[in-house]
Amino acid sequence: MISACAPGKIILLGEHAVVYGRPALAVPVRQVQACARVEAAPSGRAGGVLLISPDLGLASWLSDLPSSHPLAAITLATLAALTPGPFAPVRLTVTSTIPVASGLGSGAAVSVAIARALNQHFGGELGHSRISQLAFEVEHIHHGTPSGIDNTVVAFDRPVFFRRGEAPEPMAIGGPFHFLIGDTGVAAPTAEAVRRVRQRWQADSAVLEAAFDRIAALVLDARQALLQGNVDRLGADLRHNHALLQELDVSSTGLDRLVQAADAAGALGAKMSGGGMGGNMIALVSTERRQSVSDALRQAGAVGVLQTEVEP
Ligand code: MEV
């Protein structure tokens, strides 16, 4: 039996603008993960893959699923990359603790976990980069125009400075940064938020391009702050990025409420993270304020609060 896992992720700065070629910063979140297990199937035809996802209520042979089904798509893409030849039927079970449609990269993590597990089971040699590419193919199903940042940070499992079409730059981190991740409890598919920004961009590209440029400048500043371990500077960048995401109209009442609550309780900076319109927000906190900001987030309606560290 083979088992492989992949972490969730948060985007620190640059979501949405990254779809339009601007840089972005993202880090893995190992407190949540998706895992895939491959073992011999008790019955079935040679070359058969029985896909099981208790979370989705799915138990189906791969050949009975449409190739556009995300679990089928990553399985087919990985098998095509591995070309294992005839094999005894296998059972592939997928589980995840990453909330779906919440900005934490659940789709990418499931894809990466499946690709890793199949790669190990068949003795393949797919590296991070190839596994990231395979997951990227499936991201197109989740939302039409992915930048590739989600699959990249999840597959490489380390902080990245990312720009579409370029090799990801692993980030050196200059000091510990403590984050809280507050969940609005509102599921919001990334596809919808990306579509909303696309419509606004089509209607008024000059205004949107200018906003993307301002976000890009914040990302570059935040990269310096991360390198220097400068929490105040990173906090200010997060705050400004949230204001620009509000201008793009991808925040929500729930996200704004949690961001305000974190600010009022003494966070160094807070913003929505990921596609937005629901899902999660992040707050950069000092260790002294971590508990009080976490309490404030819950009082303001967060259905869950995770803690995560970005460390050298
Ligand atoms: C989703 O985590 C981040 C977005 O920028 C979409 C993407 O980059 O593909 C909203």
Coordinates of C-alpha atoms and ligand atoms in Angstrom, one line a residue:
M1 CA 0.0 0.0 0.0
I2 CA 1.3 3.4 -1.0
S3 CA 0.1 6.7 0.5
A4 CA 1.1 10.3 -0.4
C5 CA -0.1 13.7 0.8
A6 CA 0.0 17.3 -0.3
P7 CA -0.5 20.5 1.8
G8 CA -3.1 23.3 1.4
K9 CA -1.8 26.7 0.6
I10 CA -2.5 30.4 1.2
I11 CA -1.7 33.3 -1.2
L12 CA 0.0 36.0 0.8
L13 CA -0.3 38.6 -1.9
G14 CA -1.1 38.9 -5.6
E15 CA -4.1 36.7 -6.2
H16 CA -6.1 37.6 -9.3
A17 CA -3.4 40.0 -10.6
V18 CA -1.3 36.8 -11.0
V19 CA -3.8 35.6 -13.7
Y20 CA -2.8 38.7 -15.7
G21 CA 0.9 38.1 -15.6
R22 CA 1.8 39.9 -12.3
P23 CA 3.8 38.2 -9.6
A24 CA 2.4 36.7 -6.5
L25 CA 3.6 35.1 -3.2
A26 CA 2.2 31.9 -1.8
V27 CA 3.1 29.5 1.0
P28 CA 2.1 25.9 1.9
V29 CA -0.2 25.3 4.9
R30 CA 0.7 21.9 6.3
Q31 CA -2.0 22.0 9.0
V32 CA -4.4 20.8 6.4
Q33 CA -3.7 18.2 3.7
A34 CA -5.1 15.9 1.0
C35 CA -3.9 12.3 0.9
A36 CA -4.2 9.5 -1.7
R37 CA -3.7 5.8 -1.0
V38 CA -3.1 3.2 -3.7
E39 CA -3.6 -0.5 -3.0
A40 CA -4.6 -3.7 -4.8
A41 CA -8.3 -3.7 -5.7
P42 CA -10.1 -6.8 -4.4
S43 CA -11.6 -7.4 -7.9
G44 CA -11.7 -5.8 -11.3
R45 CA -10.1 -5.9 -14.8
A46 CA -6.4 -5.5 -15.5
G47 CA -5.6 -1.8 -15.8
G48 CA -8.7 -0.9 -13.8
V49 CA -8.6 2.0 -11.2
L50 CA -11.4 2.1 -8.6
L51 CA -11.6 5.7 -7.4
I52 CA -13.0 6.3 -4.0
S53 CA -13.6 9.6 -2.3
P54 CA -15.6 9.3 0.9
D55 CA -15.9 13.2 1.0
L56 CA -17.5 13.3 -2.4
G57 CA -19.5 10.1 -1.9
L58 CA -17.7 8.6 -4.9
A59 CA -16.8 5.0 -5.5
S60 CA -16.5 4.4 -9.3
W61 CA -14.2 2.8 -11.8
L62 CA -12.1 5.3 -13.7
S63 CA -13.5 4.0 -17.0
D64 CA -17.1 4.9 -15.9
L65 CA -16.3 8.5 -15.1
P66 CA -16.2 11.3 -17.6
S67 CA -12.7 12.4 -18.4
S68 CA -13.6 15.9 -17.2
H69 CA -14.2 14.7 -13.7
P70 CA -11.3 16.3 -11.7
L71 CA -10.3 13.0 -10.0
A72 CA -10.5 11.1 -13.3
A73 CA -8.6 13.8 -15.1
I74 CA -5.5 13.8 -12.8
T75 CA -5.5 10.0 -12.7
L76 CA -5.7 9.7 -16.5
A77 CA -3.0 12.5 -16.9
T78 CA -0.7 10.8 -14.4
L79 CA -1.1 7.3 -16.0
A80 CA -0.4 8.8 -19.4
A81 CA 2.8 10.4 -18.0
L82 CA 3.9 7.2 -16.3
T83 CA 2.9 4.7 -19.0
P84 CA 3.0 1.8 -16.6
G85 CA 2.0 -0.9 -19.1
P86 CA -0.6 -3.6 -18.1
F87 CA -1.2 -3.6 -14.3
A88 CA -3.3 -5.4 -11.8
P89 CA -6.4 -3.4 -10.8
V90 CA -5.9 -0.8 -8.0
R91 CA -8.0 1.0 -5.6
L92 CA -7.2 4.7 -5.2
T93 CA -8.7 6.4 -2.1
V94 CA -8.6 10.1 -1.7
T95 CA -9.2 12.0 1.6
S96 CA -8.8 15.6 2.5
T97 CA -9.0 17.9 5.5
I98 CA -8.8 21.0 3.2
P99 CA -12.1 22.8 3.0
V100 CA -13.3 23.0 -0.6
A101 CA -13.9 26.3 -2.5
S102 CA -12.3 28.2 0.3
G103 CA -9.1 29.6 -1.2
L104 CA -6.8 26.9 0.5
G105 CA -5.9 25.1 -2.7
S106 CA -8.0 21.9 -2.1
G107 CA -8.3 21.1 -5.8
A108 CA -4.6 21.4 -6.4
A109 CA -3.7 19.4 -3.3
V110 CA -6.0 16.5 -4.3
S111 CA -4.4 16.4 -7.7
V112 CA -0.8 16.5 -6.4
A113 CA -1.6 13.8 -3.8
I114 CA -3.0 11.5 -6.5
A115 CA -0.1 12.1 -8.9
R116 CA 2.4 11.5 -6.1
A117 CA 0.7 8.3 -4.9
L118 CA 0.5 6.8 -8.5
N119 CA 4.1 7.9 -9.2
Q120 CA 5.3 6.0 -6.1
H121 CA 3.0 3.0 -6.7
F122 CA 4.3 2.5 -10.3
G123 CA 7.9 3.3 -9.4
G124 CA 7.8 6.5 -11.6
E125 CA 10.3 9.3 -11.6
L126 CA 8.0 12.3 -11.8
G127 CA 9.5 15.2 -10.0
H128 CA 7.9 18.3 -8.4
S129 CA 7.9 20.2 -11.6
R130 CA 6.2 17.5 -13.7
I131 CA 3.6 16.8 -11.0
S132 CA 2.9 20.5 -10.8
Q133 CA 2.3 20.5 -14.6
L134 CA -0.1 17.5 -14.4
A135 CA -2.1 19.3 -11.6
F136 CA -2.1 22.5 -13.7
E137 CA -3.9 20.6 -16.5
V138 CA -6.6 19.7 -14.1
E139 CA -6.8 23.3 -12.6
H140 CA -8.2 24.2 -16.0
I141 CA -11.3 22.2 -15.1
H142 CA -11.6 23.9 -11.7
H143 CA -11.4 27.3 -13.4
G144 CA -10.8 28.1 -17.0
T145 CA -7.7 30.4 -16.7
P146 CA -5.5 29.3 -13.8
S147 CA -2.3 31.1 -13.3
G148 CA -0.6 27.9 -12.0
I149 CA 0.2 29.3 -8.6
D150 CA -1.9 26.9 -6.6
N151 CA -0.4 23.7 -8.2
T152 CA 3.1 25.2 -8.0
V153 CA 3.1 26.0 -4.2
V154 CA 1.4 22.7 -3.4
A155 CA 3.7 20.5 -5.5
F156 CA 6.9 22.3 -4.4
D157 CA 5.7 22.5 -0.8
R158 CA 7.6 25.6 0.0
P159 CA 7.1 29.4 -0.1
V160 CA 7.3 30.7 -3.7
F161 CA 7.5 33.9 -5.6
F162 CA 5.5 33.1 -8.7
R163 CA 5.0 34.6 -12.1
R164 CA 2.9 32.9 -14.8
G165 CA 5.0 31.1 -17.4
E166 CA 8.3 31.5 -15.4
A167 CA 10.0 28.9 -13.2
P168 CA 8.9 29.4 -9.6
E169 CA 11.4 31.1 -7.3
P170 CA 11.6 29.4 -3.9
M171 CA 11.7 32.1 -1.3
A172 CA 14.3 32.6 1.4
I173 CA 12.5 33.8 4.5
G174 CA 14.3 36.1 6.9
G175 CA 12.3 35.5 10.1
P176 CA 9.3 33.7 11.5
F177 CA 5.9 35.1 10.4
H178 CA 2.8 34.0 12.3
F179 CA -0.5 33.8 10.4
L180 CA -4.0 33.1 11.4
I181 CA -6.4 31.8 8.7
G182 CA -10.0 32.7 9.3
D183 CA -12.8 30.8 7.5
T184 CA -16.0 32.7 6.6
G185 CA -17.7 29.4 6.2
V186 CA -19.0 30.6 2.8
A187 CA -17.9 28.2 0.0
A188 CA -17.0 30.3 -3.1
P189 CA -15.6 28.5 -6.2
T190 CA -12.5 30.2 -7.5
A191 CA -14.0 30.0 -11.1
E192 CA -16.7 32.5 -10.2
A193 CA -14.4 35.1 -8.7
V194 CA -12.0 34.7 -11.7
R195 CA -14.9 35.2 -14.0
R196 CA -16.1 38.3 -12.2
V197 CA -12.6 39.9 -12.5
R198 CA -12.5 38.9 -16.2
Q199 CA -15.8 40.6 -16.9
R200 CA -14.7 43.8 -15.2
W201 CA -11.4 43.6 -17.1
Q202 CA -13.2 43.2 -20.4
A203 CA -15.4 46.2 -19.6
D204 CA -12.6 48.5 -18.3
S205 CA -9.2 47.0 -18.9
A206 CA -7.2 50.3 -18.1
V207 CA -8.6 50.6 -14.6
L208 CA -8.1 46.9 -13.9
E209 CA -4.6 46.9 -15.4
A210 CA -3.7 49.8 -13.1
A211 CA -5.0 47.9 -10.1
F212 CA -2.9 44.9 -11.1
D213 CA 0.2 47.0 -11.4
R214 CA -0.4 48.4 -7.8
I215 CA -0.8 44.9 -6.5
A216 CA 2.4 43.8 -8.3
A217 CA 4.3 46.7 -6.6
L218 CA 3.0 45.4 -3.2
V219 CA 4.1 41.9 -4.0
L220 CA 7.7 43.1 -4.8
D221 CA 7.7 45.0 -1.5
A222 CA 6.4 42.0 0.4
R223 CA 9.1 39.8 -1.1
Q224 CA 11.7 42.2 0.4
A225 CA 9.8 42.2 3.8
L226 CA 9.8 38.4 3.8
L227 CA 13.5 38.3 3.0
Q228 CA 14.3 40.8 5.8
G229 CA 11.9 39.2 8.4
N230 CA 10.2 42.6 8.5
V231 CA 6.7 41.9 10.0
D232 CA 5.5 45.5 10.1
R233 CA 6.3 46.1 6.4
L234 CA 4.6 42.8 5.4
G235 CA 1.6 43.7 7.5
A236 CA 1.2 47.1 5.7
D237 CA 1.5 45.3 2.3
L238 CA -1.2 42.9 3.2
R239 CA -3.6 45.7 4.3
H240 CA -3.0 47.6 1.1
N241 CA -3.5 44.4 -1.0
H242 CA -6.9 43.8 0.7
A243 CA -8.0 47.3 -0.2
L244 CA -7.1 46.7 -3.9
L245 CA -8.9 43.4 -3.9
Q246 CA -12.0 45.2 -2.5
E247 CA -11.6 47.5 -5.6
L248 CA -11.6 44.4 -7.8
D249 CA -14.9 43.5 -6.1
V250 CA -13.8 40.0 -5.0
S251 CA -14.0 40.5 -1.2
S252 CA -17.3 40.0 0.6
T253 CA -19.1 41.3 3.7
G254 CA -18.0 38.2 5.6
L255 CA -14.3 38.6 4.5
D256 CA -14.3 42.3 5.3
R257 CA -15.9 41.7 8.7
L258 CA -13.1 39.2 9.6
V259 CA -10.4 41.5 8.2
Q260 CA -11.7 44.4 10.3
A261 CA -12.0 42.3 13.4
A262 CA -8.4 41.2 13.0
D263 CA -7.2 44.8 12.5
A264 CA -9.2 46.0 15.6
A265 CA -7.7 43.2 17.7
G266 CA -4.1 44.2 16.8
A267 CA -3.1 42.1 13.8
L268 CA -0.1 43.6 11.9
G269 CA -2.1 43.3 8.7
A270 CA -5.0 41.2 7.3
K271 CA -6.5 40.4 3.9
M272 CA -8.7 38.0 2.0
S273 CA -6.7 35.1 0.4
G274 CA -7.3 33.2 -2.7
G275 CA -10.3 33.7 -5.1
G276 CA -12.4 35.5 -2.5
M277 CA -16.2 36.2 -2.5
G278 CA -16.1 33.9 0.6
G279 CA -13.5 31.3 1.7
N280 CA -10.6 32.4 3.9
M281 CA -8.8 35.5 5.1
I282 CA -5.3 35.7 6.6
A283 CA -4.0 37.8 9.4
L284 CA -0.4 38.4 10.2
V285 CA 0.0 38.5 14.0
S286 CA 2.7 38.8 16.7
T287 CA 2.9 35.8 19.1
E288 CA 1.6 38.1 21.9
R289 CA -1.6 39.0 19.9
R290 CA -2.2 35.6 18.3
Q291 CA -4.7 34.4 20.8
S292 CA -6.7 37.7 21.1
V293 CA -6.9 38.1 17.3
S294 CA -8.0 34.4 17.0
D295 CA -10.7 35.1 19.6
A296 CA -11.8 38.2 17.8
L297 CA -12.1 36.3 14.5
R298 CA -14.3 33.7 16.1
Q299 CA -16.4 36.4 17.7
A300 CA -16.8 38.1 14.3
G301 CA -18.2 34.8 12.8
A302 CA -15.2 32.8 11.7
V303 CA -16.3 29.1 11.6
G304 CA -12.7 28.0 11.9
V305 CA -9.3 29.6 12.6
L306 CA -6.0 27.9 11.7
Q307 CA -2.6 28.9 12.8
T308 CA 0.4 28.6 10.5
E309 CA 4.0 29.8 10.5
V310 CA 6.2 30.9 7.6
E311 CA 9.8 30.2 8.8
P312 CA 13.3 30.5 7.6
Ligands
MEV1 C1 -6.5 31.2 -6.5 O1 -5.9 30.6 -5.4 C2 -5.7 32.4 -7.0 C3 -6.3 33.1 -8.2 O2 -5.4 34.2 -8.5 C4 -6.5 32.3 -9.4 C5 -5.2 31.8 -10.0 O3 -4.2 32.3 -9.8 O4 -5.3 30.8 -10.8 C6 -7.6 33.8 -7.8

